[in-house]
């Protein structure tokens, strides 16, 4: 079995994962979790076990079940260890797996209703350390999906993250994170030509429209729309801190200097969503600009 089942047998998470009748199944993942450590100088020493999930690409119940694709949840025990000024996030043996590879394991099958009125999603809990096993149908599907995981744009390559239905990347030339989002059919399982045609409009917008000039225009548009609220906040802060009021008013240029684009998302339809860092003008709350497929700003959303 996975080592965490043996190391933490009394944890409620472990007991829950081990409930049910054992089944053998094959599965393929589109991505695998990483084991990593970060500084945590003021954290107390503790160990916690949680149930983590991955979006599975495909599953086949053994000995002769049909292949299941779509939204599949592969769940396993995940350990967080805080000690010696560091915290480690550890998926155990699951971190040693490879994406787009067929594995055999033993565990349980159940279902999950993610949203009211939606269909159920199958959940497969992994008990045993997965082992490699050949399955021609699953291997063909995995090889097919591997080719579909990246979208190429002039600003950089975008890699699929099925959990948030987006292809994510970074435009180093602009210093911002970028994405193309989608809804509906899983891009990994589409024919390459079909997938290319599907995302061609979004790629065109990313290549043609997302420029430094467009980002600057979005910041200025947001600054003009946010100016009245910014001055209200400045007055309220001055009053709360006991300083003289009314506080000197911001100008559009003052607000523009505070705003900084951090993320640009192009929808599958071609519409654009631009997230700004508010420079703590609104206490760190996000500012979002929406633009059409030509990059013209149409709306500002202030989360204040």
PDB file of C-alpha atoms in Angstrom, residues 92-212:
ATOM      1  CA  UNK A  92       4.208  10.439  -1.282  1.00  0.00           C
ATOM      2  CA  UNK A  93       4.683   7.858  -4.023  1.00  0.00           C
ATOM      3  CA  UNK A  94       2.178   9.683  -6.272  1.00  0.00           C
ATOM      4  CA  UNK A  95       4.854  12.331  -6.925  1.00  0.00           C
ATOM      5  CA  UNK A  96       7.030   9.640  -8.545  1.00  0.00           C
ATOM      6  CA  UNK A  97       4.506   8.891 -11.289  1.00  0.00           C
ATOM      7  CA  UNK A  98       4.740  10.231 -14.832  1.00  0.00           C
ATOM      8  CA  UNK A  99       1.955  11.920 -16.799  1.00  0.00           C
ATOM      9  CA  UNK A 100       0.418  10.214 -19.825  1.00  0.00           C
ATOM     10  CA  UNK A 101       1.526   6.805 -18.549  1.00  0.00           C
ATOM     11  CA  UNK A 102      -0.653   3.760 -17.826  1.00  0.00           C
ATOM     12  CA  UNK A 103      -0.576   2.529 -14.220  1.00  0.00           C
ATOM     13  CA  UNK A 104      -2.278  -0.315 -12.395  1.00  0.00           C
ATOM     14  CA  UNK A 105      -3.388  -0.059  -8.777  1.00  0.00           C
ATOM     15  CA  UNK A 106      -5.974  -1.208  -6.250  1.00  0.00           C
ATOM     16  CA  UNK A 107      -8.488   1.067  -4.532  1.00  0.00           C
ATOM     17  CA  UNK A 108     -12.132   2.081  -4.414  1.00  0.00           C
ATOM     18  CA  UNK A 109     -14.622   3.656  -6.776  1.00  0.00           C
ATOM     19  CA  UNK A 110     -17.294   6.145  -5.737  1.00  0.00           C
ATOM     20  CA  UNK A 111     -18.950   9.239  -7.201  1.00  0.00           C
ATOM     21  CA  UNK A 112     -19.180  12.953  -6.484  1.00  0.00           C
ATOM     22  CA  UNK A 113     -21.821  15.559  -7.328  1.00  0.00           C
ATOM     23  CA  UNK A 114     -19.808  18.754  -7.950  1.00  0.00           C
ATOM     24  CA  UNK A 115     -22.736  21.091  -8.602  1.00  0.00           C
ATOM     25  CA  UNK A 116     -26.453  20.901  -7.967  1.00  0.00           C
ATOM     26  CA  UNK A 117     -28.162  19.673 -11.097  1.00  0.00           C
ATOM     27  CA  UNK A 118     -24.942  18.421 -12.696  1.00  0.00           C
ATOM     28  CA  UNK A 119     -23.936  14.853 -13.383  1.00  0.00           C
ATOM     29  CA  UNK A 120     -21.802  12.887 -10.984  1.00  0.00           C
ATOM     30  CA  UNK A 121     -18.054  12.570 -11.411  1.00  0.00           C
ATOM     31  CA  UNK A 122     -16.317   9.253 -10.668  1.00  0.00           C
ATOM     32  CA  UNK A 123     -13.764   9.160  -7.858  1.00  0.00           C
ATOM     33  CA  UNK A 124     -11.028   6.536  -7.659  1.00  0.00           C
ATOM     34  CA  UNK A 125      -9.034   6.292  -4.429  1.00  0.00           C
ATOM     35  CA  UNK A 126      -5.518   4.883  -4.858  1.00  0.00           C
ATOM     36  CA  UNK A 127      -4.495   2.320  -2.252  1.00  0.00           C
ATOM     37  CA  UNK A 128      -1.497   0.472  -3.654  1.00  0.00           C
ATOM     38  CA  UNK A 129       1.709   1.898  -5.085  1.00  0.00           C
ATOM     39  CA  UNK A 130       0.888   2.122  -8.820  1.00  0.00           C
ATOM     40  CA  UNK A 131       2.815  -0.149 -11.161  1.00  0.00           C
ATOM     41  CA  UNK A 132       3.295   0.035 -14.911  1.00  0.00           C
ATOM     42  CA  UNK A 133       1.056  -2.132 -17.057  1.00  0.00           C
ATOM     43  CA  UNK A 134       0.639  -2.174 -20.821  1.00  0.00           C
ATOM     44  CA  UNK A 135      -2.799  -1.409 -22.244  1.00  0.00           C
ATOM     45  CA  UNK A 136      -2.776  -0.585 -25.971  1.00  0.00           C
ATOM     46  CA  UNK A 137      -6.045   1.391 -25.948  1.00  0.00           C
ATOM     47  CA  UNK A 138      -5.050   3.547 -22.975  1.00  0.00           C
ATOM     48  CA  UNK A 139      -1.529   4.000 -24.308  1.00  0.00           C
ATOM     49  CA  UNK A 140      -2.890   5.237 -27.639  1.00  0.00           C
ATOM     50  CA  UNK A 141      -5.205   7.656 -25.848  1.00  0.00           C
ATOM     51  CA  UNK A 142      -2.352   8.892 -23.621  1.00  0.00           C
ATOM     52  CA  UNK A 143      -0.049   9.480 -26.590  1.00  0.00           C
ATOM     53  CA  UNK A 144      -2.841  11.344 -28.351  1.00  0.00           C
ATOM     54  CA  UNK A 145      -3.475  13.555 -25.298  1.00  0.00           C
ATOM     55  CA  UNK A 146       0.228  14.279 -24.797  1.00  0.00           C
ATOM     56  CA  UNK A 147       0.328  15.973 -28.215  1.00  0.00           C
ATOM     57  CA  UNK A 148      -2.640  18.181 -27.273  1.00  0.00           C
ATOM     58  CA  UNK A 149      -1.373  19.522 -23.954  1.00  0.00           C
ATOM     59  CA  UNK A 150       0.378  22.637 -25.320  1.00  0.00           C
ATOM     60  CA  UNK A 151      -0.848  25.616 -27.340  1.00  0.00           C
ATOM     61  CA  UNK A 152       1.840  27.662 -29.079  1.00  0.00           C
ATOM     62  CA  UNK A 153       1.503  31.456 -29.183  1.00  0.00           C
ATOM     63  CA  UNK A 154       3.878  34.257 -30.137  1.00  0.00           C
ATOM     64  CA  UNK A 155       4.067  35.237 -26.465  1.00  0.00           C
ATOM     65  CA  UNK A 156       5.007  31.757 -25.260  1.00  0.00           C
ATOM     66  CA  UNK A 157       3.757  28.196 -24.929  1.00  0.00           C
ATOM     67  CA  UNK A 158       0.658  27.516 -22.838  1.00  0.00           C
ATOM     68  CA  UNK A 159       0.212  24.204 -21.016  1.00  0.00           C
ATOM     69  CA  UNK A 160      -3.176  22.779 -20.124  1.00  0.00           C
ATOM     70  CA  UNK A 161      -4.462  22.767 -16.531  1.00  0.00           C
ATOM     71  CA  UNK A 162      -7.707  20.832 -16.749  1.00  0.00           C
ATOM     72  CA  UNK A 163      -8.747  21.624 -13.164  1.00  0.00           C
ATOM     73  CA  UNK A 164      -9.321  25.274 -14.091  1.00  0.00           C
ATOM     74  CA  UNK A 165     -10.083  24.635 -17.777  1.00  0.00           C
ATOM     75  CA  UNK A 166      -7.234  26.798 -19.037  1.00  0.00           C
ATOM     76  CA  UNK A 167      -3.941  26.675 -20.907  1.00  0.00           C
ATOM     77  CA  UNK A 168      -1.453  28.609 -18.752  1.00  0.00           C
ATOM     78  CA  UNK A 169       1.899  30.235 -19.489  1.00  0.00           C
ATOM     79  CA  UNK A 170       3.911  33.419 -19.109  1.00  0.00           C
ATOM     80  CA  UNK A 171       4.674  36.242 -21.527  1.00  0.00           C
ATOM     81  CA  UNK A 172       8.197  37.106 -20.420  1.00  0.00           C
ATOM     82  CA  UNK A 173       8.355  39.989 -22.909  1.00  0.00           C
ATOM     83  CA  UNK A 174       5.427  41.635 -21.113  1.00  0.00           C
ATOM     84  CA  UNK A 175       6.159  40.382 -17.614  1.00  0.00           C
ATOM     85  CA  UNK A 176       2.678  38.916 -17.122  1.00  0.00           C
ATOM     86  CA  UNK A 177       1.058  35.510 -16.783  1.00  0.00           C
ATOM     87  CA  UNK A 178      -1.221  34.577 -19.674  1.00  0.00           C
ATOM     88  CA  UNK A 179      -3.855  31.966 -20.400  1.00  0.00           C
ATOM     89  CA  UNK A 180      -6.467  30.761 -22.851  1.00  0.00           C
ATOM     90  CA  UNK A 181      -9.567  29.442 -21.103  1.00  0.00           C
ATOM     91  CA  UNK A 182     -12.180  27.044 -22.438  1.00  0.00           C
ATOM     92  CA  UNK A 183     -15.472  25.363 -21.663  1.00  0.00           C
ATOM     93  CA  UNK A 184     -16.981  22.081 -22.730  1.00  0.00           C
ATOM     94  CA  UNK A 185     -15.185  19.310 -24.580  1.00  0.00           C
ATOM     95  CA  UNK A 186     -11.821  18.223 -23.178  1.00  0.00           C
ATOM     96  CA  UNK A 187      -9.102  19.571 -25.526  1.00  0.00           C
ATOM     97  CA  UNK A 188      -6.794  16.686 -24.673  1.00  0.00           C
ATOM     98  CA  UNK A 189      -9.171  14.241 -26.305  1.00  0.00           C
ATOM     99  CA  UNK A 190      -9.861  16.197 -29.502  1.00  0.00           C
ATOM    100  CA  UNK A 191      -8.377  15.471 -32.889  1.00  0.00           C
ATOM    101  CA  UNK A 192      -5.379  17.813 -33.374  1.00  0.00           C
ATOM    102  CA  UNK A 193      -6.928  19.544 -36.389  1.00  0.00           C
ATOM    103  CA  UNK A 194     -10.216  20.013 -34.545  1.00  0.00           C
ATOM    104  CA  UNK A 195      -8.441  21.391 -31.478  1.00  0.00           C
ATOM    105  CA  UNK A 196      -6.348  23.760 -33.603  1.00  0.00           C
ATOM    106  CA  UNK A 197      -9.446  25.122 -35.328  1.00  0.00           C
ATOM    107  CA  UNK A 198     -11.242  25.451 -32.005  1.00  0.00           C
ATOM    108  CA  UNK A 199      -8.571  27.642 -30.421  1.00  0.00           C
ATOM    109  CA  UNK A 200      -7.459  29.535 -33.546  1.00  0.00           C
ATOM    110  CA  UNK A 201      -9.571  32.630 -32.710  1.00  0.00           C
ATOM    111  CA  UNK A 202      -8.151  32.844 -29.181  1.00  0.00           C
ATOM    112  CA  UNK A 203      -4.574  32.319 -30.404  1.00  0.00           C
ATOM    113  CA  UNK A 204      -5.100  35.051 -33.016  1.00  0.00           C
ATOM    114  CA  UNK A 205      -6.239  37.467 -30.301  1.00  0.00           C
ATOM    115  CA  UNK A 206      -3.280  36.539 -28.099  1.00  0.00           C
ATOM    116  CA  UNK A 207      -0.807  37.071 -30.957  1.00  0.00           C
ATOM    117  CA  UNK A 208      -2.374  40.160 -32.505  1.00  0.00           C
ATOM    118  CA  UNK A 209      -3.923  42.070 -29.608  1.00  0.00           C
ATOM    119  CA  UNK A 210      -2.086  41.342 -26.359  1.00  0.00           C
ATOM    120  CA  UNK A 211       0.675  43.966 -26.506  1.00  0.00           C
ATOM    121  CA  UNK A 212       2.247  46.439 -24.113  1.00  0.00           C
TER     122      UNK A 212
END
